[in-house]
């Protein structure tokens, strides 16, 4: 049996002209030349540098180079990414704010969003930080890193935005730190982009569901003990500690060993116990106290 696929011609903006690509809806706030906060709706905003030291994590944001937002980031170097919840009236306002060519003063008259001051703890002198959207589920306050190429194509600017701080509404922050349940997920919209040359299409946020990672590979405690010993013979593991790694896919085991052993050496621990593993694996243990 052959699958019923057909090739489609790849056009510019292929993610919305030649495919279905689920995207976030973000209001990017920036400061205009007159000092007023500008809100521009954007979807091409994705995690780009996902690991590293504090200050290195970054989003990639793509905007037409002539937008208010792009001009403001090039001039001020800062912006905030406001993730607004799924609500049709918010999406309607986004489409209104997405009309190209209007000045900040003209377009912001039509905004239904409430602006509050930037929440950044560290503010550099001489920089005016944009206000942020109070209705947001979460806000990333960012600084443009201009050492990355801005102009991959002439019409578009590619901004590498270092994520300085992330603010979440209290209940969602609690959910991340203390454990998720379906009802604790925020309702974020999905944008399928500008289609039919007339409409933007969005989908409603549905109830999330979970899928457990199953262990169909034959990793047992003994094989973990063996691999751990080989990884660093100077550190011992109890069986209970090794048992905690049975469900870790084998390709990640070395990385996990490296992290745990580094922490053990830092703390002068020579026998890795289940309790020590719990402490190391809970990256947010400090925040729970
Ligand atoms: C939901 C939505 C998503 C959009 N995503 C993008 C995008 O990712 N990149 C882009 O250049 N324009 C995007 N646009 C169009 C911009 O919003 C539009 O260019 C607008 O004029 C930008 O506002 P500004 O000039 O105040 O920055 C989007 C519009 C909407 C309604």
XYZ file of C-alpha atoms and ligand atoms in Angstrom:
320
model
C 0.000 0.000 0.000
C 1.371 3.430 -0.880
C 0.761 6.412 1.338
C -1.410 9.150 -0.108
C 1.170 11.957 -0.017
C 1.776 14.563 -2.713
C 4.645 16.982 -2.966
C 3.858 20.708 -2.650
C 5.885 23.552 -4.136
C 7.922 25.342 -1.466
C 7.117 29.056 -1.471
C 8.442 31.930 0.608
C 7.100 31.727 4.144
C 6.876 27.969 3.551
C 5.848 27.324 7.172
C 2.465 28.913 6.430
C 2.229 28.808 2.608
C 3.364 25.208 2.092
C 2.796 23.431 5.398
C 1.000 23.443 8.730
C 3.371 24.629 11.365
C 2.139 25.233 14.928
C 3.550 28.448 16.365
C 3.241 30.465 19.565
C 1.580 33.869 19.751
C 3.787 36.436 21.427
C 3.349 40.167 21.874
C 6.815 41.651 21.614
C 7.043 44.851 23.623
C 9.669 47.431 22.738
C 10.219 51.134 23.350
C 9.473 53.432 20.419
C 11.495 56.514 19.584
C 8.952 58.681 21.423
C 9.399 56.550 24.567
C 6.032 54.789 24.255
C 5.771 50.995 24.554
C 4.956 49.310 21.229
C 3.240 45.915 21.034
C 3.816 43.796 17.928
C 2.298 40.310 17.527
C 4.811 37.668 16.407
C 4.969 33.912 16.002
C 8.481 33.229 14.719
C 9.902 33.163 18.215
C 11.625 29.928 19.213
C 14.200 28.637 21.696
C 17.588 28.766 19.967
C 20.359 28.333 22.535
C 18.939 25.988 25.118
C 21.900 25.192 27.367
C 24.801 27.053 28.881
C 25.733 29.401 31.664
C 23.207 31.932 32.985
C 22.862 34.678 30.384
C 23.623 32.406 27.432
C 20.145 30.952 26.886
C 18.521 32.560 23.883
C 15.483 32.776 21.642
C 15.560 33.361 17.886
C 13.084 35.981 16.775
C 12.419 36.731 13.097
C 10.741 39.959 12.030
C 10.484 41.930 8.825
C 13.291 44.464 9.066
C 10.986 47.501 8.699
C 8.609 46.675 11.562
C 8.387 49.025 14.563
C 9.572 46.136 16.702
C 12.692 45.431 14.613
C 13.590 49.124 14.447
C 13.121 49.503 18.205
C 15.245 46.463 19.064
C 18.024 47.627 16.732
C 17.949 51.035 18.448
C 17.459 50.054 22.128
C 18.805 46.471 22.232
C 16.000 45.201 24.481
C 12.488 43.757 24.320
C 10.053 41.603 26.271
C 8.248 38.529 24.927
C 4.728 38.480 26.348
C 2.987 35.092 25.966
C -0.702 35.924 26.079
C -3.366 33.326 26.903
C -5.772 31.857 24.378
C -8.824 34.087 24.174
C -10.492 35.042 20.906
C -10.670 38.703 21.852
C -6.905 38.711 22.452
C -6.277 37.046 19.080
C -8.542 39.608 17.383
C -6.557 42.399 18.993
C -3.298 40.725 17.913
C -4.467 40.720 14.302
C -5.385 44.403 14.692
C -1.933 45.183 16.133
C -0.383 43.165 13.299
C -1.468 45.596 10.591
C 1.800 46.733 9.000
C 2.821 50.350 8.600
C 1.112 52.027 11.565
C 3.064 54.107 14.032
C 3.119 53.134 17.698
C 0.875 56.066 18.582
C -1.703 55.071 15.949
C -1.829 51.358 16.640
C -1.648 51.382 20.441
C -4.992 53.253 20.542
C -6.532 49.903 19.549
C -4.750 47.788 22.138
C -6.910 46.149 24.813
C -3.876 44.957 26.776
C -2.801 46.486 30.093
C 0.816 47.577 30.357
C 2.810 47.420 33.578
C 6.460 48.379 34.202
C 9.260 45.958 33.367
C 9.935 43.596 36.292
C 13.670 43.210 35.621
C 15.743 43.049 38.757
C 18.828 44.321 37.004
C 18.391 47.433 34.943
C 21.340 48.984 33.145
C 21.544 52.753 33.326
C 20.811 54.546 30.079
C 18.500 51.790 28.810
C 14.783 52.338 28.752
C 13.063 48.982 29.206
C 9.659 48.368 27.606
C 6.566 47.859 29.674
C 5.126 44.332 29.755
C 1.638 42.919 29.236
C -0.218 42.241 32.492
C -2.520 39.604 30.944
C 0.485 37.420 29.973
C 0.917 33.853 31.178
C 4.687 34.362 31.098
C 7.119 37.050 30.078
C 10.699 36.729 28.883
C 12.706 39.913 29.285
C 15.468 39.833 26.682
C 18.573 41.594 25.385
C 19.562 41.430 21.720
C 22.986 39.860 21.128
C 24.192 41.648 18.009
C 27.226 39.403 17.580
C 24.947 36.980 15.724
C 24.099 37.777 12.079
C 21.060 40.012 11.876
C 20.472 39.872 8.139
C 20.246 36.345 6.818
C 17.947 37.737 4.118
C 17.548 41.486 3.410
C 13.815 41.644 4.208
C 14.093 39.918 7.566
C 15.966 40.533 10.772
C 17.061 37.557 12.831
C 17.452 38.631 16.427
C 19.281 36.388 18.837
C 17.590 37.376 22.072
C 19.393 36.439 25.266
C 16.802 35.568 27.881
C 17.706 37.722 30.881
C 14.734 36.888 33.080
C 11.531 34.839 32.872
C 8.442 35.805 34.830
C 5.500 33.443 35.197
C 2.132 34.002 36.767
C 2.354 32.607 40.283
C 0.187 29.480 39.790
C 2.126 28.397 36.699
C 5.451 28.971 38.408
C 4.274 26.830 41.322
C 3.240 24.104 38.855
C 6.690 24.026 37.250
C 8.445 23.837 40.585
C 6.123 21.520 42.492
C 4.874 19.259 39.699
C 2.521 19.436 36.771
C -1.097 18.381 36.504
C -3.183 18.872 33.396
C -5.279 21.572 35.032
C -2.200 23.575 35.912
C -1.089 24.070 32.305
C -1.661 27.553 30.935
C -3.996 27.906 27.989
C -1.714 29.164 25.256
C -2.962 29.643 21.685
C -1.403 28.088 18.591
C -1.025 30.150 15.440
C -1.071 28.473 12.012
C -0.187 31.755 10.388
C -1.575 33.969 7.687
C -3.433 31.712 5.237
C -5.821 32.245 2.293
C -4.422 35.810 2.062
C -7.313 36.915 4.273
C -7.182 35.278 7.694
C -4.832 34.364 10.474
C -5.767 30.917 11.798
C -5.467 29.938 15.440
C -6.375 26.826 17.390
C -7.766 26.790 20.869
C -5.708 25.501 23.729
C -6.810 21.963 24.550
C -6.435 20.015 27.760
C -2.911 18.567 27.824
C -2.348 14.854 28.340
C 0.699 12.963 29.472
C 2.560 10.058 27.939
C 4.849 8.036 30.148
C 8.345 7.208 29.005
C 8.413 3.411 29.052
C 11.434 1.255 29.650
C 11.425 -1.302 26.887
C 15.173 -1.568 26.903
C 16.825 -4.113 29.048
C 18.769 -1.811 31.331
C 19.029 -3.287 34.795
C 20.635 -2.196 38.007
C 23.684 -4.402 37.489
C 24.467 -2.958 34.079
C 24.188 0.566 35.538
C 26.494 -0.315 38.442
C 28.982 -1.734 35.950
C 28.846 1.307 33.657
C 29.091 3.719 36.600
C 32.181 1.982 37.937
C 33.778 2.067 34.530
C 32.906 5.750 34.162
C 34.781 6.730 37.346
C 36.246 3.977 39.534
C 36.966 6.437 42.363
C 33.264 6.866 43.152
C 31.014 4.070 44.470
C 27.296 3.697 43.837
C 24.752 1.941 46.037
C 22.254 -0.334 44.301
C 19.408 2.007 45.268
C 21.200 4.932 43.601
C 21.838 2.923 40.418
C 18.187 1.769 40.411
C 17.158 5.389 39.974
C 18.838 5.438 36.564
C 17.176 2.330 35.139
C 14.703 4.410 33.131
C 17.340 6.781 31.701
C 17.908 6.041 27.995
C 21.363 4.555 27.558
C 22.666 7.325 25.329
C 22.133 9.812 28.170
C 23.700 7.695 30.919
C 27.222 9.079 30.556
C 25.958 12.625 30.768
C 24.007 11.778 33.924
C 27.038 10.019 35.457
C 29.157 13.061 34.653
C 26.736 15.444 36.356
C 26.293 13.300 39.465
C 29.996 12.515 39.844
C 30.944 16.177 39.406
C 28.504 17.146 42.146
C 29.741 14.309 44.394
C 33.360 15.427 44.028
C 32.389 19.023 44.693
C 30.765 17.936 47.956
C 33.455 15.392 48.900
C 30.991 12.476 48.576
C 32.606 9.110 47.756
C 29.520 6.859 47.886
C 26.546 7.908 45.817
C 23.324 7.039 47.601
C 19.685 7.264 46.548
C 19.259 10.382 48.711
C 22.232 12.069 47.077
C 20.758 11.226 43.647
C 17.430 12.777 44.629
C 19.202 15.934 45.679
C 21.244 16.212 42.484
C 18.400 15.334 40.135
C 16.051 17.857 41.625
C 17.483 20.922 39.920
C 14.972 23.073 41.723
C 15.553 21.695 45.234
C 16.839 25.086 46.377
C 13.656 26.825 45.277
C 11.408 24.397 47.206
C 12.839 25.260 50.616
C -0.454 36.296 15.051
C 0.538 37.066 14.239
C 1.823 36.586 14.129
C 2.786 37.277 13.373
N 4.060 36.791 13.300
C 4.997 37.484 12.642
C 6.356 37.032 12.629
O 6.715 36.042 13.247
N 7.274 37.775 11.939
C 6.923 38.921 11.268
O 7.782 39.562 10.665
N 5.652 39.360 11.289
C 4.694 38.689 11.957
N 3.411 39.171 11.995
C 3.121 40.454 11.348
C 3.528 41.616 12.261
O 2.714 41.590 13.403
C 3.340 42.933 11.510
O 4.443 43.098 10.645
C 3.185 44.133 12.408
O 3.147 45.300 11.641
C 4.289 44.237 13.422
O 4.022 45.268 14.313
P 5.138 46.330 14.640
O 5.456 47.092 13.344
O 4.514 47.240 15.676
O 6.310 45.584 15.140
C 2.428 38.488 12.719
C 1.122 38.972 12.838
C 0.199 38.266 13.602
C -1.198 38.811 13.715
